[in-house]
CSV table of C-alpha atoms and ligand atoms in Angstrom, one decimal:
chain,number,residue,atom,x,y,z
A,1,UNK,CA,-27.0,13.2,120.0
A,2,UNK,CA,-23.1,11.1,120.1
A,3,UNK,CA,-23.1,8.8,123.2
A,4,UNK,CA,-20.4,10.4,125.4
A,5,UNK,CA,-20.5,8.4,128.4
A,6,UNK,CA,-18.9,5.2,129.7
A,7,UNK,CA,-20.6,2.0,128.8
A,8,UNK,CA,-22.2,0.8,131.5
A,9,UNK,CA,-23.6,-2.9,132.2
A,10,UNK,CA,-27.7,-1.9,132.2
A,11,UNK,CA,-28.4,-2.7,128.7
A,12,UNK,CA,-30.2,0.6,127.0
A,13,UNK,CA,-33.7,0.3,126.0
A,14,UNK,CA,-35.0,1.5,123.1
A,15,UNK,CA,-37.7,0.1,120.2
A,16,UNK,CA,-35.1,-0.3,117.4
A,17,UNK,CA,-30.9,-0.7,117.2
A,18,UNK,CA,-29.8,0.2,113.4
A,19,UNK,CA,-26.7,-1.3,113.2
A,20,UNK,CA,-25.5,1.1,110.5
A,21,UNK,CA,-25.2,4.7,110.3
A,22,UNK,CA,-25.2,5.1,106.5
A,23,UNK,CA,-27.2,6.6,104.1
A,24,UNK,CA,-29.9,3.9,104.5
A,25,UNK,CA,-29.0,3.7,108.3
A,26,UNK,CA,-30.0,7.6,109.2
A,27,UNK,CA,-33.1,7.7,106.6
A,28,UNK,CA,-34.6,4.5,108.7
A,29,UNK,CA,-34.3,7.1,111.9
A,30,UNK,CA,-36.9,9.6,109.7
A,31,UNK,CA,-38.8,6.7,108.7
A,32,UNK,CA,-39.5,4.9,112.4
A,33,UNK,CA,-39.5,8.5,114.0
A,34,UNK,CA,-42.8,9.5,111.9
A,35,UNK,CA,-44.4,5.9,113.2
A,36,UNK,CA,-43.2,7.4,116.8
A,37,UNK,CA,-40.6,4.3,117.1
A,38,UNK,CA,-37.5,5.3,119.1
A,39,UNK,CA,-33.9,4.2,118.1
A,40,UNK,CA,-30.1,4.3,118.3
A,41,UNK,CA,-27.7,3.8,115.9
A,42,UNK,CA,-24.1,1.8,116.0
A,43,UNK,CA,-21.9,2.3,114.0
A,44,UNK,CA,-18.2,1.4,113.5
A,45,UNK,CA,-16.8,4.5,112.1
A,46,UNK,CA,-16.0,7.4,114.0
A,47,UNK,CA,-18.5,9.3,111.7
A,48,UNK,CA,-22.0,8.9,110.4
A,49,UNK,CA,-22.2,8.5,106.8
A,50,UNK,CA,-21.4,5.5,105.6
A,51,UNK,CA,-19.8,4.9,102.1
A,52,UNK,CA,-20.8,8.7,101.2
A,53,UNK,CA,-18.4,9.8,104.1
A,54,UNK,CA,-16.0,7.4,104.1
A,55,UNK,CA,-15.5,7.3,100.1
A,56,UNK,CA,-16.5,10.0,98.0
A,57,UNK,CA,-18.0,13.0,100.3
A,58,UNK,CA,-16.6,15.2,97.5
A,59,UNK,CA,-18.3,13.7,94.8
A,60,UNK,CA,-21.6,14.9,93.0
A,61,UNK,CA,-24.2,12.1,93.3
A,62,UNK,CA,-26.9,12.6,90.2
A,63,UNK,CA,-29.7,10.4,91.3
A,64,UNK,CA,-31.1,11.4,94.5
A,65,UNK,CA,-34.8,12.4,93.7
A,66,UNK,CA,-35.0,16.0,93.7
A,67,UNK,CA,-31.5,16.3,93.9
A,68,UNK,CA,-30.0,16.8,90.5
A,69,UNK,CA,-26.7,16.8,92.4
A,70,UNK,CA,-25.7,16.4,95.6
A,71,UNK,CA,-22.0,15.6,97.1
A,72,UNK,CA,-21.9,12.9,99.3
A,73,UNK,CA,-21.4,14.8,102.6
A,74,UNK,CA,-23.6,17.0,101.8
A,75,UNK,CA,-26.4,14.3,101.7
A,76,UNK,CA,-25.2,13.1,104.2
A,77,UNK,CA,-25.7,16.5,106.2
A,78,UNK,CA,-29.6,16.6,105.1
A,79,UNK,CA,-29.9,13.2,106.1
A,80,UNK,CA,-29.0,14.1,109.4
A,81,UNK,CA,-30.9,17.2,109.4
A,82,UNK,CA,-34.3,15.3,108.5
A,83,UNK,CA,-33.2,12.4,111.6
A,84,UNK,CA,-32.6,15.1,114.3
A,85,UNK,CA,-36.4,16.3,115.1
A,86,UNK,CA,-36.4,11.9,116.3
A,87,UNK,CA,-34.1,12.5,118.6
A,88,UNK,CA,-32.0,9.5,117.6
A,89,UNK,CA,-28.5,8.9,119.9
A,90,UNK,CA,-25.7,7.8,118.0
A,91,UNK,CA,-22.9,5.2,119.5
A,92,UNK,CA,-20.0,5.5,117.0
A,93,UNK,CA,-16.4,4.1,116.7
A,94,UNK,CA,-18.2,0.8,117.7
A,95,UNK,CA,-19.0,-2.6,115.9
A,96,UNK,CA,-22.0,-4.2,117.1
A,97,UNK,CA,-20.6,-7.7,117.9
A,98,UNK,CA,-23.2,-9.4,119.9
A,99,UNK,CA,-27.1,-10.6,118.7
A,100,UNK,CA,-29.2,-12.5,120.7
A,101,UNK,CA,-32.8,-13.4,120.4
A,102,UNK,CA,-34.7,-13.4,123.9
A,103,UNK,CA,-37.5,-15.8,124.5
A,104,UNK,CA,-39.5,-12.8,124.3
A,105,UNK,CA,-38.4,-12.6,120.8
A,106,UNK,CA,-36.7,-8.9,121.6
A,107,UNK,CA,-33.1,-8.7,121.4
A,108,UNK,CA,-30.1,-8.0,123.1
A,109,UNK,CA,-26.7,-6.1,121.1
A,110,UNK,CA,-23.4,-5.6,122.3
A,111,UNK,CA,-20.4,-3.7,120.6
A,112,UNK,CA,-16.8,-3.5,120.5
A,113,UNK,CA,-17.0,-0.9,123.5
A,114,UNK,CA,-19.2,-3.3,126.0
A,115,UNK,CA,-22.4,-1.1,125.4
A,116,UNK,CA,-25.5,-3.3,125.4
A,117,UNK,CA,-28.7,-2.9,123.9
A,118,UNK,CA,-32.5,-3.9,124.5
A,119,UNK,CA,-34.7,-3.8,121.4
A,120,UNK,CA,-38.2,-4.9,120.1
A,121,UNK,CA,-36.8,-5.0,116.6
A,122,UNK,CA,-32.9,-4.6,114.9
A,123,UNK,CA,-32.7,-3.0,111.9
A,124,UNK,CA,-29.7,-4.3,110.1
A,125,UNK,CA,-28.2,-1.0,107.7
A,126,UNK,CA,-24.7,-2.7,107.5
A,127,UNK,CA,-23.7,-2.0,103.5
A,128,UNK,CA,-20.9,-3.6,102.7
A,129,UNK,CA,-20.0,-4.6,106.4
A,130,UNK,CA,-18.1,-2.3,109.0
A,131,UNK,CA,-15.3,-0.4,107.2
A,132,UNK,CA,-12.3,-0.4,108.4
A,133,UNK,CA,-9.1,1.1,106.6
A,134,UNK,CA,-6.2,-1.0,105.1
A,135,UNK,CA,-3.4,0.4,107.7
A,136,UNK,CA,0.7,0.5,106.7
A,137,UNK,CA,2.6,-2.3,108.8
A,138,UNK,CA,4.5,0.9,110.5
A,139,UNK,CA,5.5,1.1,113.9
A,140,UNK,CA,4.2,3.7,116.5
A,141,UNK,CA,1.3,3.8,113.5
A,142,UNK,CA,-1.5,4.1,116.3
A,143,UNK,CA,0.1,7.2,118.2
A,144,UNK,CA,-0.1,9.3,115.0
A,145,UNK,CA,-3.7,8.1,113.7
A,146,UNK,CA,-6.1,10.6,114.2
A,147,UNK,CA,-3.2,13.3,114.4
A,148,UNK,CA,-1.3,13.3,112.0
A,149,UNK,CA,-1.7,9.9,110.2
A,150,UNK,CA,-5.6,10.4,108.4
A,151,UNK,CA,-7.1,7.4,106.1
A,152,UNK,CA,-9.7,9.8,104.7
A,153,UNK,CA,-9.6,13.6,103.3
A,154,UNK,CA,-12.9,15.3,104.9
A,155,UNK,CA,-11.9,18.8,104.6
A,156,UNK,CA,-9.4,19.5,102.0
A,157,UNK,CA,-8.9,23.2,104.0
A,158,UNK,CA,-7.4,20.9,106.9
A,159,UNK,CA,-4.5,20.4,104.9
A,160,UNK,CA,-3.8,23.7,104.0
A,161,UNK,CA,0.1,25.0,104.1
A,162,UNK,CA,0.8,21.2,105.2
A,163,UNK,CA,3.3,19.1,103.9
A,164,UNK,CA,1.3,16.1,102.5
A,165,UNK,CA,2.9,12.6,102.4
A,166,UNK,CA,0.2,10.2,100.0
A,167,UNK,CA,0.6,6.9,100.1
A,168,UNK,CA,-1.0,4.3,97.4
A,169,UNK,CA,-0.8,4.0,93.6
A,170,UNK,CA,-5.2,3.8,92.8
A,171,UNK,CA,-7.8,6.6,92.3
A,172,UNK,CA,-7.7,8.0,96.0
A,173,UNK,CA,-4.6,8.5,96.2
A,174,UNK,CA,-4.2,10.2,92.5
A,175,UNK,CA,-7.6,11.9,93.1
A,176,UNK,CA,-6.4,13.7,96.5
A,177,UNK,CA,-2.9,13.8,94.8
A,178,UNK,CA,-4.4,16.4,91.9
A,179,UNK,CA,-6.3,17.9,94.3
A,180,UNK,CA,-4.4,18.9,97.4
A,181,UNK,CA,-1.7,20.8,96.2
A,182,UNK,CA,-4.2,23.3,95.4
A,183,UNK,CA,-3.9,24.2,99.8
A,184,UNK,CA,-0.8,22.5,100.1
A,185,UNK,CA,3.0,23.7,100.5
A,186,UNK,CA,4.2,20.3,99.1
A,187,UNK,CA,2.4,17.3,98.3
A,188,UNK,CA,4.8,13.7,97.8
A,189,UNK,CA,3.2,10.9,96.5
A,190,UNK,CA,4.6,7.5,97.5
A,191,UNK,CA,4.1,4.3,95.3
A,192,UNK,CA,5.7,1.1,95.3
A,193,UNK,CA,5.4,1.1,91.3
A,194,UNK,CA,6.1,3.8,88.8
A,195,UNK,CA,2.6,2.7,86.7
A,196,UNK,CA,-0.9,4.2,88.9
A,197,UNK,CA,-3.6,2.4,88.7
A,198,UNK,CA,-5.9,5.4,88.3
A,199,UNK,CA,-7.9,7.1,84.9
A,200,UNK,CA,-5.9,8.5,82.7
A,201,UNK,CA,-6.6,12.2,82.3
A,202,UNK,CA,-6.1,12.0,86.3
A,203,UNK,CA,-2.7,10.7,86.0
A,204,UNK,CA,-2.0,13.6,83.7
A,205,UNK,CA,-3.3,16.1,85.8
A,206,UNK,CA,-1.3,14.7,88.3
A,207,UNK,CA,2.0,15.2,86.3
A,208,UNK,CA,0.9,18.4,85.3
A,209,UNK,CA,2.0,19.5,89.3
A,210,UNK,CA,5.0,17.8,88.9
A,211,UNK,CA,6.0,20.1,86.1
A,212,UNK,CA,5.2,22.8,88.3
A,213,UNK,CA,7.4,21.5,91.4
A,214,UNK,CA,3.7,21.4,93.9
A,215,UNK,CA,4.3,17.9,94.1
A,216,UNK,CA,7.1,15.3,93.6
A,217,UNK,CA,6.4,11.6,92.7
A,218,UNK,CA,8.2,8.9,95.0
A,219,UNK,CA,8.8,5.8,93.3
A,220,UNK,CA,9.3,3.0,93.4
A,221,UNK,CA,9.4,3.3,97.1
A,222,UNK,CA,7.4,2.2,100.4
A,223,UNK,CA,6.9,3.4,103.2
A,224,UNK,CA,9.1,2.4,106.2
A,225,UNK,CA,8.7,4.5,109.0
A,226,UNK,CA,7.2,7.4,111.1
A,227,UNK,CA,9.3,10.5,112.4
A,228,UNK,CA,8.0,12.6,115.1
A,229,UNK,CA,7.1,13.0,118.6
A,230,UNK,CA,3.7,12.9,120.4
A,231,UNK,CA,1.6,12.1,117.9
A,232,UNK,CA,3.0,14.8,115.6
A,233,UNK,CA,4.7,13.7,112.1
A,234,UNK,CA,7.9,15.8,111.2
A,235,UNK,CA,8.8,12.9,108.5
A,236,UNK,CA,8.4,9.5,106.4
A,237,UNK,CA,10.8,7.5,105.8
A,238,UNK,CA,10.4,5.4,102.5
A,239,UNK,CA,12.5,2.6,101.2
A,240,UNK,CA,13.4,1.9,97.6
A,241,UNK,CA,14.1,-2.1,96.6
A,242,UNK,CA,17.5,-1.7,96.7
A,243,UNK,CA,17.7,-0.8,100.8
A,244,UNK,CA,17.7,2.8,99.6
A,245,UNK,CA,16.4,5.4,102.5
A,246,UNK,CA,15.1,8.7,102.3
A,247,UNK,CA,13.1,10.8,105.1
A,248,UNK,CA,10.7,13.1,103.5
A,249,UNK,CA,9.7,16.0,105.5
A,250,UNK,CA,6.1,16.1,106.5
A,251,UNK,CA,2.9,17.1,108.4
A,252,UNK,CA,0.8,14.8,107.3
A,253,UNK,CA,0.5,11.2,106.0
A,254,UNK,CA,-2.4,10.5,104.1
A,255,UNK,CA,-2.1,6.5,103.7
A,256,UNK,CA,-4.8,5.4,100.6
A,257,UNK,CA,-4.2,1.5,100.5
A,258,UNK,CA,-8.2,1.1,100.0
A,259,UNK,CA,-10.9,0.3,102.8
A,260,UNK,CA,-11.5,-3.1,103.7
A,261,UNK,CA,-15.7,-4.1,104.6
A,262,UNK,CA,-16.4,-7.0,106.3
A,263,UNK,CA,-19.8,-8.1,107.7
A,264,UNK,CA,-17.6,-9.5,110.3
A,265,UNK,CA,-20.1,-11.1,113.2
A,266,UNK,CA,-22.8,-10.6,111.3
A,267,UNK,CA,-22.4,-13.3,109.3
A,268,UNK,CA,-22.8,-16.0,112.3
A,269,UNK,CA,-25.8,-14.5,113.9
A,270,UNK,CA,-27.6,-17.3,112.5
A,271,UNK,CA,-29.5,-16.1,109.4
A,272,UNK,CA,-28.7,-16.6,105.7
A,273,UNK,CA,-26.1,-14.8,104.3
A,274,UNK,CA,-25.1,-14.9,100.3
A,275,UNK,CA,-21.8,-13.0,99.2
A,276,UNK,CA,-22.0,-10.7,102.0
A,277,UNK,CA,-25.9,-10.0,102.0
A,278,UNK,CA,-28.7,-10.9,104.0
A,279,UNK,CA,-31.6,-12.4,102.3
A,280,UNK,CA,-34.8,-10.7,103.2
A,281,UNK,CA,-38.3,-10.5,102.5
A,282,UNK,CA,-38.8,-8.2,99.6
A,283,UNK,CA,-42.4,-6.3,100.8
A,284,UNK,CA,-40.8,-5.4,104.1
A,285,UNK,CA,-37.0,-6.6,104.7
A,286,UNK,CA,-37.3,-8.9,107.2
A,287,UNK,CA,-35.4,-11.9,107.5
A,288,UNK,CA,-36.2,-15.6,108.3
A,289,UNK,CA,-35.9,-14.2,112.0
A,290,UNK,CA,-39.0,-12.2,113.1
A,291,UNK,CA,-38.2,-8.6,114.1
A,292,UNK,CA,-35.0,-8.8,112.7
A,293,UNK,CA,-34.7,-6.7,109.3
A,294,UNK,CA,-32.1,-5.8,106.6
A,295,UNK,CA,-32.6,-2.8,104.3
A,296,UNK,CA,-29.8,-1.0,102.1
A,297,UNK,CA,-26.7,-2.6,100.3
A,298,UNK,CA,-26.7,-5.4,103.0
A,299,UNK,CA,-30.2,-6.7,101.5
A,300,UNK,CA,-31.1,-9.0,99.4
A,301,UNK,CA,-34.1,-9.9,97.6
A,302,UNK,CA,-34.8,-10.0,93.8
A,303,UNK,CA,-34.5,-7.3,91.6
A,304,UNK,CA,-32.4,-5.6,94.3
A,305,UNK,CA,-30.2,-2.5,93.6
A,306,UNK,CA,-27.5,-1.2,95.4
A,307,UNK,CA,-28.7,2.3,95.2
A,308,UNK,CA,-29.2,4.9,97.8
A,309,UNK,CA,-32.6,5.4,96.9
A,310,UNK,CA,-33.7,1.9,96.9
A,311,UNK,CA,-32.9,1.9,100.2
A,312,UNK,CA,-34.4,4.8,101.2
A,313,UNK,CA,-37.8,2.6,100.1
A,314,UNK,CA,-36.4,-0.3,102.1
A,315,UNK,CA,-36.0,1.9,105.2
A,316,UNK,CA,-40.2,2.8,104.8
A,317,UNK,CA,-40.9,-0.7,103.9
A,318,UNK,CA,-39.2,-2.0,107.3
A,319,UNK,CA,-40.5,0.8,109.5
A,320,UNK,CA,-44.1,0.1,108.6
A,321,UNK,CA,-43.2,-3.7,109.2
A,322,UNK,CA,-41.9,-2.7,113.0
A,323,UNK,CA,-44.6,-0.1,113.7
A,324,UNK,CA,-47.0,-3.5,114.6
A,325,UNK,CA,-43.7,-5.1,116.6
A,326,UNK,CA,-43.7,-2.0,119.1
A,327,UNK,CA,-47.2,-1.2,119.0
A,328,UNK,CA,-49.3,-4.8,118.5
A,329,UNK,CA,-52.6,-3.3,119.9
A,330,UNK,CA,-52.5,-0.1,117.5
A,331,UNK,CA,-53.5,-0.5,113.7
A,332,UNK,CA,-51.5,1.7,111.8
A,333,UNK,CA,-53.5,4.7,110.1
A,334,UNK,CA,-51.4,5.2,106.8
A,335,UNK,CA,-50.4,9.5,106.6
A,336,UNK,CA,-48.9,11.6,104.5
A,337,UNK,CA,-46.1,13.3,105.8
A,338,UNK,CA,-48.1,16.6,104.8
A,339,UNK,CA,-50.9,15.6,106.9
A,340,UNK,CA,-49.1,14.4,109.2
A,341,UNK,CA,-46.0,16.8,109.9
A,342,UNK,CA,-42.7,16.2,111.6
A,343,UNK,CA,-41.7,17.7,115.4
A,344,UNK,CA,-40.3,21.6,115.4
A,345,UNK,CA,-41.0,22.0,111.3
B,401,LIG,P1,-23.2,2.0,103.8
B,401,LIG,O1,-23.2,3.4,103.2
B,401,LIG,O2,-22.2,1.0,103.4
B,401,LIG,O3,-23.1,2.2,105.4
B,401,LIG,C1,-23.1,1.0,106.2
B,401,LIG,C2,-22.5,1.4,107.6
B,401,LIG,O4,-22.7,0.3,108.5
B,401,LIG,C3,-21.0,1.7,107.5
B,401,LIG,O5,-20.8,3.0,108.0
B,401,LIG,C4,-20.4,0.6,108.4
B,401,LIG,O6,-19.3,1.1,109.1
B,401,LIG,C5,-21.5,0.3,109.3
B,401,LIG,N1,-21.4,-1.1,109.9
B,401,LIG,C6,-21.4,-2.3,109.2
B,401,LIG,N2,-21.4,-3.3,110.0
B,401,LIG,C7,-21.4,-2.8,111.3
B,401,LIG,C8,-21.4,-3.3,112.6
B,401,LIG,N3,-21.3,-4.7,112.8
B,401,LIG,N4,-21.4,-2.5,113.6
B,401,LIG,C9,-21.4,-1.1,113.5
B,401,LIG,N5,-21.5,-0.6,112.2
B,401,LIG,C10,-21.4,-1.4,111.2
B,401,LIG,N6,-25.2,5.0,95.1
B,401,LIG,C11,-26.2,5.7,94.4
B,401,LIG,O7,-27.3,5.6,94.6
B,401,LIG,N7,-25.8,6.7,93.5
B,401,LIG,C12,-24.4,7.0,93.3
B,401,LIG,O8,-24.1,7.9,92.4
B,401,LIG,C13,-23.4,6.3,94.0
B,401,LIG,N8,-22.1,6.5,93.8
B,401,LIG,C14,-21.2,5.8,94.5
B,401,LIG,C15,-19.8,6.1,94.3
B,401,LIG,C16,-18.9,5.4,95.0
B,401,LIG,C17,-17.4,5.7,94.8
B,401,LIG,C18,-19.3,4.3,95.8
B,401,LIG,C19,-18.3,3.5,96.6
B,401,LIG,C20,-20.6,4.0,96.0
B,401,LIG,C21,-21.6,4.7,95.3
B,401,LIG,N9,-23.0,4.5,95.5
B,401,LIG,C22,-23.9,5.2,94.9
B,401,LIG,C23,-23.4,3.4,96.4
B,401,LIG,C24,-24.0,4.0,97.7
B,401,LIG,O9,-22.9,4.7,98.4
B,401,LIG,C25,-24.5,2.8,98.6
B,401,LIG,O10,-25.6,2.2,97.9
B,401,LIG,C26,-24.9,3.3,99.9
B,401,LIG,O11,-23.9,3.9,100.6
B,401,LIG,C27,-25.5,2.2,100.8
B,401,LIG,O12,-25.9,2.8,102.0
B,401,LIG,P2,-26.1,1.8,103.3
B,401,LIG,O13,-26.5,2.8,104.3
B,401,LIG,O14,-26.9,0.7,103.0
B,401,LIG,O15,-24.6,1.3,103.6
């Protein structure tokens, strides 16, 4: 369930925040739901998903277990899938900004949008930090956004019969630059260099709809400006060095100028931080602050790797860990999930 309504100043109760709706972030949700813990889950992009959304949800991924390839949506979609029988409620398009330990040693969390939490325990799922595209110095840029101005491709079929303006000289933009004029009417990509920064065979492919006439390469140029009304792009404008102008007519503007991740207030709450990870205890990922946890990319403990599937095991580790926070007067019977089942399956 998304969190349609108004934030409102009584702080929601729950067992456990995840701050973090990646991967890591939705397979914690399974994990506490089967120890009958409750949660919500923050998370600063307008979808759940994490790095597999936001980066690659068209790319295979080779080493999920049982999976001998899966695309990153698509895991994404399963992760969801196993999550839903919990119940969870998702709060998205909102950074958690505020921590505070209660004497109680619960805590209180507020985000970006004023909504405030009550928890027994905080699961920190943060990867990289809260992700947050590299946006053109354009004016009117937030009027389009959403619209007509995307940072991310999700459905290529979106973008079908459109005219496509790309933006950025790296692998995104060459990737979506090779692939889109396979829907589109015309595809321009825009690039302050005439070199791209991008493999090879991909910047072949690339030229190889160039000779075709799908798609016309803009460069050196930059972009200067929006045209449209409402929201709705009818052109870019794009300046050469020399104060050169041209308007190219468009649909769409597809800006690729890389995401930025920053763990942002996490970083003060107060608990140690190395090179943008949180140091935790390696049998159950809690931190130096009891209840408190970190499991995923944001981790850190020896031998860590930043794989999905390590933290899948860091999500079970944590969840056990919690299971005698919200329920101190139960022991916890280890199950199978075979023995044990899961709600509606
Ligand atoms: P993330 O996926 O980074 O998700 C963290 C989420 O937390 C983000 O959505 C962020 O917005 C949110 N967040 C952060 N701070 C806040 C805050 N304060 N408030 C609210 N929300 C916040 N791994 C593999 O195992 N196999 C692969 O083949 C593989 N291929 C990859 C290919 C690419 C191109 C990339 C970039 C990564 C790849 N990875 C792969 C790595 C894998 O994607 C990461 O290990 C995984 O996404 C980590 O999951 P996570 O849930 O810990 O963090």
């Amino acid at each position: 369930m998304t969190d349609q309504t108004t934030p409102e100043s009584t702080p929601i109760e729950t067992d456990v925040v995840i701050v973090g709706a990646g991967p890591v972030g939705l397979f914690a949700i399974f994990e506490l739901g089967m120890l009958k813990i409750r949660a919500h889950v923050v998370d600063s992009l307008e979808e759940v998903g994490g790095q597999c959304t936001a980066l690659y949800p068209e790319k295979p991924i080779f080493d999920i277990p049982a999976h001998p390839r899966i695309e990153g949506a698509a895991l994404i979609e399963k992760l969801e899938a196993q999550a839903a029988p919990f119940k969870p409620t998702y709060h998205l398009n909102q950074q958690v900004t505020g921590l505070v330990v209660r004497p109680d040693g619960g805590f209180d969390l507020t985000t970006s949008k004023g909504t405030q939490f009550r928890s027994k325990a905080v699961i920190i799922a943060a990867g990289g930090g809260a992700f947050g595209p590299n946006r053109p110095p354009l004016d009117h840029l937030a009027e389009y956004e959403g619209k007509s101005v995307f940072y991310m491709v999700k459905r290529r079929e979106d973008f079908r019969d459109k005219r496509i303006v790309i933006a950025g000289g790296g692998d995104s933009a060459v990737d979506w630059a090779v692939s889109l004029p396979e829907v589109a009417e015309k595809v321009y990509v825009v690039h302050r260099r005439d070199k791209f920064r991008a493999a090879p065979d991909m910047v072949d492919r690339m030229q190889a709809w160039v000779d075709q006439g799908k798609l016309e390469l803009v460069t050196p140029y930059q972009l200067s400006g929006l045209v449209g009304e409402n929201g709705i792009l009818s052109g870019v404008t794009v300046k050469d060095f020399d104060g050169g102008e041209r308007t190219l007519e468009a649909d769409v503007l597809l800006p690729f100028f890389g995401l930025a991740a920053k763990l942002g207030p996490i970083a003060d709450w107060g608990f140690a931080v190395e090179k943008n990870t949180i140091v935790v205890d390696r049998t159950n990922c809690e931190t130096a602050i009891p209840g408190l946890f970190a499991i995923g990319d944001v981790a850190l403990y020896p031998g860590k790797l930043k794989l999905i599937l390590q933290g899948f095991a860091d999500a079970a580790a944590a969840a056990h860990k919690i299971h005698g926070i919200v329920y101190p007067d139960e022991p916890l019977h280890f199950e199978y999930s075979t023995t044990q089942g899961v709600p509606g399956n």
